[in-house]
Amino acid sequence: MDHFVYRDGRLCAEDVSLIRIAEETGTPFYCYSQATIERHYRVFADAFADVDATVCYAVKANSNIAVIGVLARLGAGADVVSGGELKRALTAGIPASRIVFSGIGKTGEELAAALDAGILQINVESEPELELLGQVAADKGVSAPVAIRINPGIDALTHDKIATGKAENKFGIEWTRAHRVYCRAMTMPGIDIVGIAVHIGSQVTDLEPFREAYVRTRDLAALLRADGIAIRRLDLGGGLGIPYGDEPAPSPGEYAAVVKSAIGDLDCHLILEPGRVIAGNAGILVTSVLYVKEGATRRFVVVDAAMNDLMRPALYNAFHGIATVMETPAKTECKEVDVVGPICETGDTFATGRPLPPLKAGDLLAIRAAGAYGAVMSSVYNTRPLVPEVLVRGGDFALVRERLSVDDMLSREVIPNWLKT
Ligand SMILES: *Cc1c(COP(=O)(O)O)cnc(C)c1O
């Protein structure tokens, strides 16, 4: 459910017409609905209200500080994967005591920053990282709260590029080796073992892989406890998928039921790290039609947004719904078109053979479910400046990231002296 609906024939974000925003900011732009973000967070958090759990929003899905700020006000924690995201979460008002730090390549500086901030937990993904963290913490005379991320050897049945729990994936420590690593960690003065972390992938729409991974995590926790290792917390990662088209996706309630039955009565504090399910359907990318071009065999609708603004179709062959901002009158005949961007790559295609009503230059389109892994993955390929982000709340809207200018980009580049003569 989202708050992008037609009113008087125009697509609106909550109570604001997208045409009005387009007039003010130009296109393309990302638009987020605060009510939708809040609703998704509440539905997810409510599903875990009867257990001891902290919902740590996975900042990488949409890291605009206004979006994080909306969630901070609802009491969310944050899952961060870089020093930059740590700074964003703190800047947006998430208390350090609700921040967990994940990722396989944290630098010594990032680990030090996390310890200085006093965050809740650092998820360690390898033995060398454990050694480095132990050293950094011991040098500071502190003890790092650590969960070891295990790789449960489970296929999340999602796109290959976002599956993270298979044995051949780069993430975590193979679960059969975990026991040895925990025993080593217990001897290290800079390390305070608090729990186990697991995250099997993203856009997971089958609950069975979650169940298997969580049962494995529970069994490991029981084994470690039997050896006197005080496992107090289980970080179950994120990954719950969302519908991008008409396909079904499990609800947070169904997911929570799987978590509770798999974990059983271990009496652990749970951490959940949803990203996409909070932000995905809370955002759209609004773009203008530049040209309608008749190809030899196909009709192309060339729009002003491109793969650099929204990479998911090019990167994952992802499907995104596309809606006209002016509501299409009933009985309008739709024709199949390819919706493409201006970038010089054939992969710069948002949709192929998509039935859309007749379009002309200047018409606005909304690419749906673009709130997660949209703006955050954008690049400046083809010297296309990063597009603005707008947050809507009721009848108000605010520019929460300005459009970059080409001059901003060029000001970071330098012609060396030897090329100046
Ligand atoms: C990416 C990621 C998440 C969030 O995944 P979603 O699919 O957006 O819910 C959570 N935890 C970790 C460790 C991640 O890498």
Coordinates of C-alpha atoms and ligand atoms in Angstrom, one line a residue, residues 56-61 79 81 102-103 123 125 149 164 171 198-199 201-204 235-241 273-278 372-373, ligand 1:
C56 CA 17.2 -1.3 12.5
Y57 CA 16.4 0.3 9.2
A58 CA 18.9 -0.7 6.5
V59 CA 20.1 2.7 5.6
K60 CA 21.6 1.6 2.3
A61 CA 18.2 1.2 0.7
D79 CA 21.8 -0.8 10.0
V81 CA 27.5 -0.5 6.0
S102 CA 27.5 -4.6 8.9
G103 CA 29.6 -5.2 5.8
N123 CA 28.8 -7.4 12.8
E125 CA 32.4 -11.0 8.8
R149 CA 28.0 -12.9 10.8
T164 CA 24.2 -13.3 0.2
F171 CA 29.5 -12.8 3.1
V198 CA 22.8 -13.6 9.5
H199 CA 21.5 -12.0 6.3
G201 CA 19.9 -11.7 0.6
S202 CA 17.5 -9.1 -0.7
Q203 CA 14.1 -9.1 -2.4
V204 CA 13.4 -12.5 -0.9
D235 CA 20.6 -10.1 14.3
L236 CA 18.4 -11.7 11.6
G237 CA 19.2 -9.2 8.8
G238 CA 16.8 -7.8 6.2
G239 CA 15.8 -9.0 2.8
L240 CA 12.0 -9.2 2.9
G241 CA 10.8 -8.7 -0.7
E273 CA 17.2 -4.9 9.4
P274 CA 14.5 -4.2 6.8
G275 CA 15.4 -1.8 4.0
R276 CA 13.5 -2.3 0.8
V277 CA 10.2 -3.2 2.6
I278 CA 10.3 0.2 4.3
A372 CA 14.8 1.7 -2.3
Y373 CA 18.0 1.1 -4.2
Ligands
LIG1 C1 21.2 -5.0 2.3 C2 21.2 -5.4 3.7 C3 20.0 -5.3 4.4 C4 18.7 -4.8 3.9 O1 18.2 -5.6 2.8 P1 16.7 -5.3 2.3 O2 16.5 -6.3 1.2 O3 16.7 -3.9 1.7 O4 15.8 -5.4 3.4 C5 20.0 -5.7 5.8 N1 21.1 -6.2 6.3 C6 22.3 -6.3 5.7 C7 23.4 -6.9 6.3 C8 22.3 -6.0 4.3 O5 23.5 -6.1 3.6

